[in-house]
CSV table of C-alpha atoms in Angstrom, one decimal:
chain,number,residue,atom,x,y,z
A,19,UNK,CA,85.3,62.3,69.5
A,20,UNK,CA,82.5,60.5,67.5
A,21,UNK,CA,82.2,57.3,65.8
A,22,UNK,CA,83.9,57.1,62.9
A,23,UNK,CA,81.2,56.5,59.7
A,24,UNK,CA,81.5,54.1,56.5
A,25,UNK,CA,84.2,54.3,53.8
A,26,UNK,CA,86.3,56.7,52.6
A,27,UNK,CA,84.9,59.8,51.1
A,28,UNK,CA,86.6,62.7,49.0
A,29,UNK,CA,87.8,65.9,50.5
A,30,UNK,CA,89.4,63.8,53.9
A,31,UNK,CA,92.4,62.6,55.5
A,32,UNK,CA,93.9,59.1,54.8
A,33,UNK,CA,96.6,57.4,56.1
A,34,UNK,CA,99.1,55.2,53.9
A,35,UNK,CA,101.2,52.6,56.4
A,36,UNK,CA,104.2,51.6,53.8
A,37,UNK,CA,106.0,48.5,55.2
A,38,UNK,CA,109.9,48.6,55.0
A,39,UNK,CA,112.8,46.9,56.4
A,40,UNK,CA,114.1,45.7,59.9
A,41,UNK,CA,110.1,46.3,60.9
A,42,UNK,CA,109.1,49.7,60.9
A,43,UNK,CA,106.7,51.4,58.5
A,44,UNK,CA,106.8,54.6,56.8
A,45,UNK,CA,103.3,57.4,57.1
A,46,UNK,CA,102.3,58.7,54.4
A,47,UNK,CA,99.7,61.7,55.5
A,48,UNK,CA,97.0,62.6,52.3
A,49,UNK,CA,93.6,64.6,51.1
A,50,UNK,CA,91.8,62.0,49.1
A,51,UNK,CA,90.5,63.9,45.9
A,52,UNK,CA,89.0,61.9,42.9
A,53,UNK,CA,92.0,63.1,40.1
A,54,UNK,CA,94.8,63.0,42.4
A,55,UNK,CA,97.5,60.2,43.1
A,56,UNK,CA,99.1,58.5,46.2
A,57,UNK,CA,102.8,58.9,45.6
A,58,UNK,CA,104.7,56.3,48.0
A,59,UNK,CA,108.0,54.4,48.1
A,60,UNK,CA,106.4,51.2,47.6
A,61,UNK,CA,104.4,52.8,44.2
A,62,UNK,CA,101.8,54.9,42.9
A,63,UNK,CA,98.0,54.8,44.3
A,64,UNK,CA,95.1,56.4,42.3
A,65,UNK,CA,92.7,57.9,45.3
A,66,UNK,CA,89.7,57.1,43.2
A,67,UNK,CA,90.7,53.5,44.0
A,68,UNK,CA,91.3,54.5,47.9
A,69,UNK,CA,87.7,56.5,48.1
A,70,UNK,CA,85.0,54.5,48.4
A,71,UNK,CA,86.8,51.4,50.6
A,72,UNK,CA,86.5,50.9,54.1
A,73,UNK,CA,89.5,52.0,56.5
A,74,UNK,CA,92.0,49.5,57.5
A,75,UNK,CA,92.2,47.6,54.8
A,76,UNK,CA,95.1,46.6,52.4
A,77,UNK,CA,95.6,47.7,48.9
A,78,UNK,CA,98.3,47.5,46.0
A,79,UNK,CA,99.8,50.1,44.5
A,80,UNK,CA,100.4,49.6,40.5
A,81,UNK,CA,104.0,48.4,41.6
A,82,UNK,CA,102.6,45.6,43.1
A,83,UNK,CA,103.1,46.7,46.9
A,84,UNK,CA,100.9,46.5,49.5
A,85,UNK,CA,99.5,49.4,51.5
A,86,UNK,CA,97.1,49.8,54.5
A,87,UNK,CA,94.8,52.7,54.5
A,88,UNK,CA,93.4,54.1,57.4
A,89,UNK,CA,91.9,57.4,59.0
A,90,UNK,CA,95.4,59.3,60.9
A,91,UNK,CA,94.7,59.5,64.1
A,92,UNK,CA,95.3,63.5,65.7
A,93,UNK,CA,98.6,62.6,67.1
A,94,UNK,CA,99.7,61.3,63.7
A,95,UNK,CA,98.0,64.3,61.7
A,96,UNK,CA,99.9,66.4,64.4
A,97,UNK,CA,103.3,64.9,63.4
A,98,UNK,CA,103.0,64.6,59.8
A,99,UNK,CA,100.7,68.2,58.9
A,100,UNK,CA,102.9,70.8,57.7
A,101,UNK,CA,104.9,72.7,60.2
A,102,UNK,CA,106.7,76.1,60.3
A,103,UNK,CA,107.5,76.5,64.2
A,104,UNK,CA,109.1,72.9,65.9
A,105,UNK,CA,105.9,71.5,67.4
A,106,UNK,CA,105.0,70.6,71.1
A,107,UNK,CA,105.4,66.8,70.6
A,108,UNK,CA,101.8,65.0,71.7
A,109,UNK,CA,103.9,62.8,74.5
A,110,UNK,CA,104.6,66.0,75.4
A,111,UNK,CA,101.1,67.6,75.0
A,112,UNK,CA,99.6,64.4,76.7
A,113,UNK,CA,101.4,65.2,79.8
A,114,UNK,CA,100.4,68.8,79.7
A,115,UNK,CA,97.0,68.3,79.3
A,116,UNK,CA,97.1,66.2,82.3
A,117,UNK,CA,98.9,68.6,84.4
A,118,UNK,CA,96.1,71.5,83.9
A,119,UNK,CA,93.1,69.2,84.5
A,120,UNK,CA,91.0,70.7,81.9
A,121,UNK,CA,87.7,69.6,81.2
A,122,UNK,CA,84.8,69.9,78.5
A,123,UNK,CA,83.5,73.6,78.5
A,124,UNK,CA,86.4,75.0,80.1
A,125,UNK,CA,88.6,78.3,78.8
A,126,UNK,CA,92.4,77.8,78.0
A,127,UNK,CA,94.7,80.5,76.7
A,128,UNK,CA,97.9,79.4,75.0
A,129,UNK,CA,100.5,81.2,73.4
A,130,UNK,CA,102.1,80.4,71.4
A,131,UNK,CA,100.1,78.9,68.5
A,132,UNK,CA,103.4,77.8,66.5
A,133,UNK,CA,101.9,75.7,63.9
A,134,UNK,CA,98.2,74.6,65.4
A,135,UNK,CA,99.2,71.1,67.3
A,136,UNK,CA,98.6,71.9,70.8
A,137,UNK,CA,95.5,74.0,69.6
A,138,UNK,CA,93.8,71.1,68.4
A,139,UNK,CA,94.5,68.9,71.3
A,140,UNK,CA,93.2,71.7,73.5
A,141,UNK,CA,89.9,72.3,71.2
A,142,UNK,CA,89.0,68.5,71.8
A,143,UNK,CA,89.5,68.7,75.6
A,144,UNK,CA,87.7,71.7,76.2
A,145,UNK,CA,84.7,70.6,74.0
A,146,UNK,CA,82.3,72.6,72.1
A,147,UNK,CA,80.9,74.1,75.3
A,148,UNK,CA,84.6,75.7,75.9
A,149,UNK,CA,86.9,77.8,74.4
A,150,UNK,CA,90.5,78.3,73.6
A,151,UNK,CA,92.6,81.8,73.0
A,152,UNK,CA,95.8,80.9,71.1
A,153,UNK,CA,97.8,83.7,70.6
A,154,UNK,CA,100.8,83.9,68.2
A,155,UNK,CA,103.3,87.1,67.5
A,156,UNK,CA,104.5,85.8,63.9
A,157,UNK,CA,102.3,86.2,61.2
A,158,UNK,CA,103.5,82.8,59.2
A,159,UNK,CA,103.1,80.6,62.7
A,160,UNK,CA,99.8,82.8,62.8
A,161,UNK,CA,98.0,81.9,59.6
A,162,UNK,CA,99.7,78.3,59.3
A,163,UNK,CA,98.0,77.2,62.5
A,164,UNK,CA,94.9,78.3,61.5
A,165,UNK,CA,95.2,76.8,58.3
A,166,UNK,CA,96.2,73.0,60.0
A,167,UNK,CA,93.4,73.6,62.1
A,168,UNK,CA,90.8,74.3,59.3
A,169,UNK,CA,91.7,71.0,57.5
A,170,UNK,CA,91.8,68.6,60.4
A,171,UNK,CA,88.0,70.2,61.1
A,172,UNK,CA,87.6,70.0,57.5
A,173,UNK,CA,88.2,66.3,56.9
A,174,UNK,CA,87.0,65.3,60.3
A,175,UNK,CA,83.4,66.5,59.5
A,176,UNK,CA,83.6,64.1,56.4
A,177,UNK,CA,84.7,61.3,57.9
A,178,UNK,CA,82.5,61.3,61.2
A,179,UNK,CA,78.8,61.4,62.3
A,180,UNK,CA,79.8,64.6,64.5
A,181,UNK,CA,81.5,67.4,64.3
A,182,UNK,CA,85.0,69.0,65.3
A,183,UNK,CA,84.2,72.1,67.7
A,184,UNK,CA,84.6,75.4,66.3
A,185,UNK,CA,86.2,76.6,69.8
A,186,UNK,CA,89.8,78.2,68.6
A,187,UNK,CA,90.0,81.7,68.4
A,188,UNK,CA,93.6,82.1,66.6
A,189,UNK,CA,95.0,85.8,68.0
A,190,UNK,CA,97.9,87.6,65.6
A,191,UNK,CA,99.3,89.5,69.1
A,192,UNK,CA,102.2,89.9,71.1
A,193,UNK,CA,100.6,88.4,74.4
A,194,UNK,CA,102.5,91.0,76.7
A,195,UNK,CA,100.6,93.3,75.2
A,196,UNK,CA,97.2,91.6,75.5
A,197,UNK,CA,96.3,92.7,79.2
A,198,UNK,CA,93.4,95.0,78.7
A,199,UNK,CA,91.5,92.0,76.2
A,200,UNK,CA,92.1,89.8,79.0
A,201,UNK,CA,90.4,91.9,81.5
A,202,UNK,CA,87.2,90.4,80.9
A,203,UNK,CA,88.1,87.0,80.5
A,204,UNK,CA,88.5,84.0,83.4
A,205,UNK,CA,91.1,81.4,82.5
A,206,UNK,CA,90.2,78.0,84.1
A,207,UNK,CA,94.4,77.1,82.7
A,208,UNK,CA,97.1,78.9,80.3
A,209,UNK,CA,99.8,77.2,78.6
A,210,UNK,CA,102.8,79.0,77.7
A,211,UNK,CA,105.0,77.7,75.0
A,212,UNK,CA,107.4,80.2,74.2
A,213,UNK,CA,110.8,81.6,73.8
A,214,UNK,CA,110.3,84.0,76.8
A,215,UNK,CA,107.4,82.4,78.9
A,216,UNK,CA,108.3,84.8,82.0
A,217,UNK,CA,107.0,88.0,79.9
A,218,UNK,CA,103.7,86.4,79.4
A,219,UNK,CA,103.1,85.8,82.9
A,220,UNK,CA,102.3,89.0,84.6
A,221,UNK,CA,99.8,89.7,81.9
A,222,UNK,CA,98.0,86.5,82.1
A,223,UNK,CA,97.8,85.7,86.0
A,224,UNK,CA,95.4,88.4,86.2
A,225,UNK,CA,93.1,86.4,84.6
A,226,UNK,CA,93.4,83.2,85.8
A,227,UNK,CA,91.0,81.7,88.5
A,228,UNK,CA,92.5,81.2,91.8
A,229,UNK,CA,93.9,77.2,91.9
A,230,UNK,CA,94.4,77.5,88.3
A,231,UNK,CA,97.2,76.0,86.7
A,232,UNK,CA,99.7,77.6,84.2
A,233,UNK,CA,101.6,75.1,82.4
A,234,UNK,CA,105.2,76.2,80.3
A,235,UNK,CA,106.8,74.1,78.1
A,236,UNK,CA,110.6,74.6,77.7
A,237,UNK,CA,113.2,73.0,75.8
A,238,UNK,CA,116.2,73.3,78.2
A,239,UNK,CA,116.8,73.8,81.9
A,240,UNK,CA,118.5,77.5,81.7
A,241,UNK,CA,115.3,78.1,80.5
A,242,UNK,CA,113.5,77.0,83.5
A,243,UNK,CA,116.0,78.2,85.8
A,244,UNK,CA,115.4,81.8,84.0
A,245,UNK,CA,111.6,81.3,84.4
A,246,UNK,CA,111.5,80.4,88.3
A,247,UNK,CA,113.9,83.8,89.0
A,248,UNK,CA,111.5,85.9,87.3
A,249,UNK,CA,108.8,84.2,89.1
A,250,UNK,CA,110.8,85.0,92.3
A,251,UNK,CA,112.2,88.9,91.5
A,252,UNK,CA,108.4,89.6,90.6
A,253,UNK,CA,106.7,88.3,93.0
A,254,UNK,CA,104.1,86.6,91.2
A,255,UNK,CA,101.6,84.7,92.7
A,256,UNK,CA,102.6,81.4,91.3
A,257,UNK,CA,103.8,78.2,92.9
A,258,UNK,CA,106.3,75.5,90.9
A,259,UNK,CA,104.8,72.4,91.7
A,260,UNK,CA,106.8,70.2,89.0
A,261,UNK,CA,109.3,70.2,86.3
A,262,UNK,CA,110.0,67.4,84.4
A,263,UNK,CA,110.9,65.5,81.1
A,264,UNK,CA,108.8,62.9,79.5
A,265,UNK,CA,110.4,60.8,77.6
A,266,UNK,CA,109.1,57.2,75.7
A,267,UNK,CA,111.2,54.2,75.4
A,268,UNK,CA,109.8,52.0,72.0
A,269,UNK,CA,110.5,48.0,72.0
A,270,UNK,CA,110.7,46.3,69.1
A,271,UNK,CA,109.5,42.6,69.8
A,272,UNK,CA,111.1,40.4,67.0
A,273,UNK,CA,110.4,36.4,66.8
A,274,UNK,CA,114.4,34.6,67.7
């Protein structure tokens, strides 16, 4: 990721922090544009007022409230872009990414593409010298993944020196019945998240270099259990080396 550059500038993302009760704040994810208005609990914010100033700085609404504007980072555009498909939470993502080593320039299939978050984490660990095949079955998960995808890259390439890599190639497919366009392709890692990961499987392992990893992200343990069998009855060449759950525990520090 590249430095971040001056103030803000029409056409990208800004972050409003609202401050509320008991110590929490409320997001509010927007596209600065010089007609349009910030709508927010704590009042109404013109964005020809927000363009132009320098992130992370305070501002009042015409109520009177406070607000503090700032570029989102990806794990906060992840949780507030719009979503069709429940997304793979970036805790979650975080711990994936980890898992399947992957490094600038590599190749990573993923399927599903649901709507776009794990793409963009996997763009910006494999680099512009890498790739990424994210195949989706549903047309809507399809087009709205490619669509959060184009305005994160969009903004970004305001609001930065550099640029976001143009390294996701979003597939409408069913990914069982992908094996002859992955015939020419090497897979350095492949994440599965999916209702029925253990279809996917015997299509992609072909493909993937020997020690890769394949990581699957499932919401339940029959699920797992279900996956593991079908590893077993098949005989695929995989080996389970973990399951787990990764959970965060927030504090709340509060003066006595």
């Amino acid at each position: 990721a590249g430095p971040r550059s001056g103030p803000f500038r029409a056409g990208e993302l800004a972050l409003a922090e609202v401050p509320r009760k008991n110590n929490w704040t409320l997001k509010v994810l927007c596209r600065l544009a010089a007609e349009a208005v910030l709508s927010s609990p704590g009042g109404l914010l013109p964005h020809r007022d927000i363009i132009g100033q320098l992130p992370g700085q305070m501002l009042r609404t015409a109520a009177g409230k406070r607000l503090l504007l700032r570029r989102p980072s990806l794990d906060e555009y992840v949780l507030l872009m719009p979503r069709g498909a429940t997304i793979a939470y970036p805790k979650d993502i975080s711990a994936l990414l980890m898992m399947m080593d992957i490094h600038p320039g590599d190749t990573v299939l993923e399927t599903g593409s649901g709507s776009g978050a794990m793409s963009l984490f996997l763009s910006r660990a494999v680099g512009p010298k890498g790739r990424v095949l994210s195949y989706e079955i549903r047309e809507d998960h399809h087009n709205l993944a490619k669509k959060n995808y184009r305005h994160w890259r969009s903004a970004w390439e305001i609001g930065h020196t550099d640029k976001w890599p143009d390294n996701v190639e979003f597939i409408l497919k069913d990914i069982s019945t992908a094996a002859a366009d992955l015939k020419s392709v090497t897979l350095d890692a492949v994440v599965l998240d999916m209702l029925n990961p253990q279809c996917a499987l015997p299509v992609v392992h072909p493909s993937l270099k020997q020690g890769g990893v394949c990581a699957v992200y499932l919401a339940n343990i029959t699920q797992v259990i279900d996956l593991l069998d079908r590893i077993r009855s098949c005989k695929l060449p995989f080996l389970c080396e973990r399951i787990i759950e990764v959970t965060h525990r927030s504090w709340s520090v509060l003066p006595a």
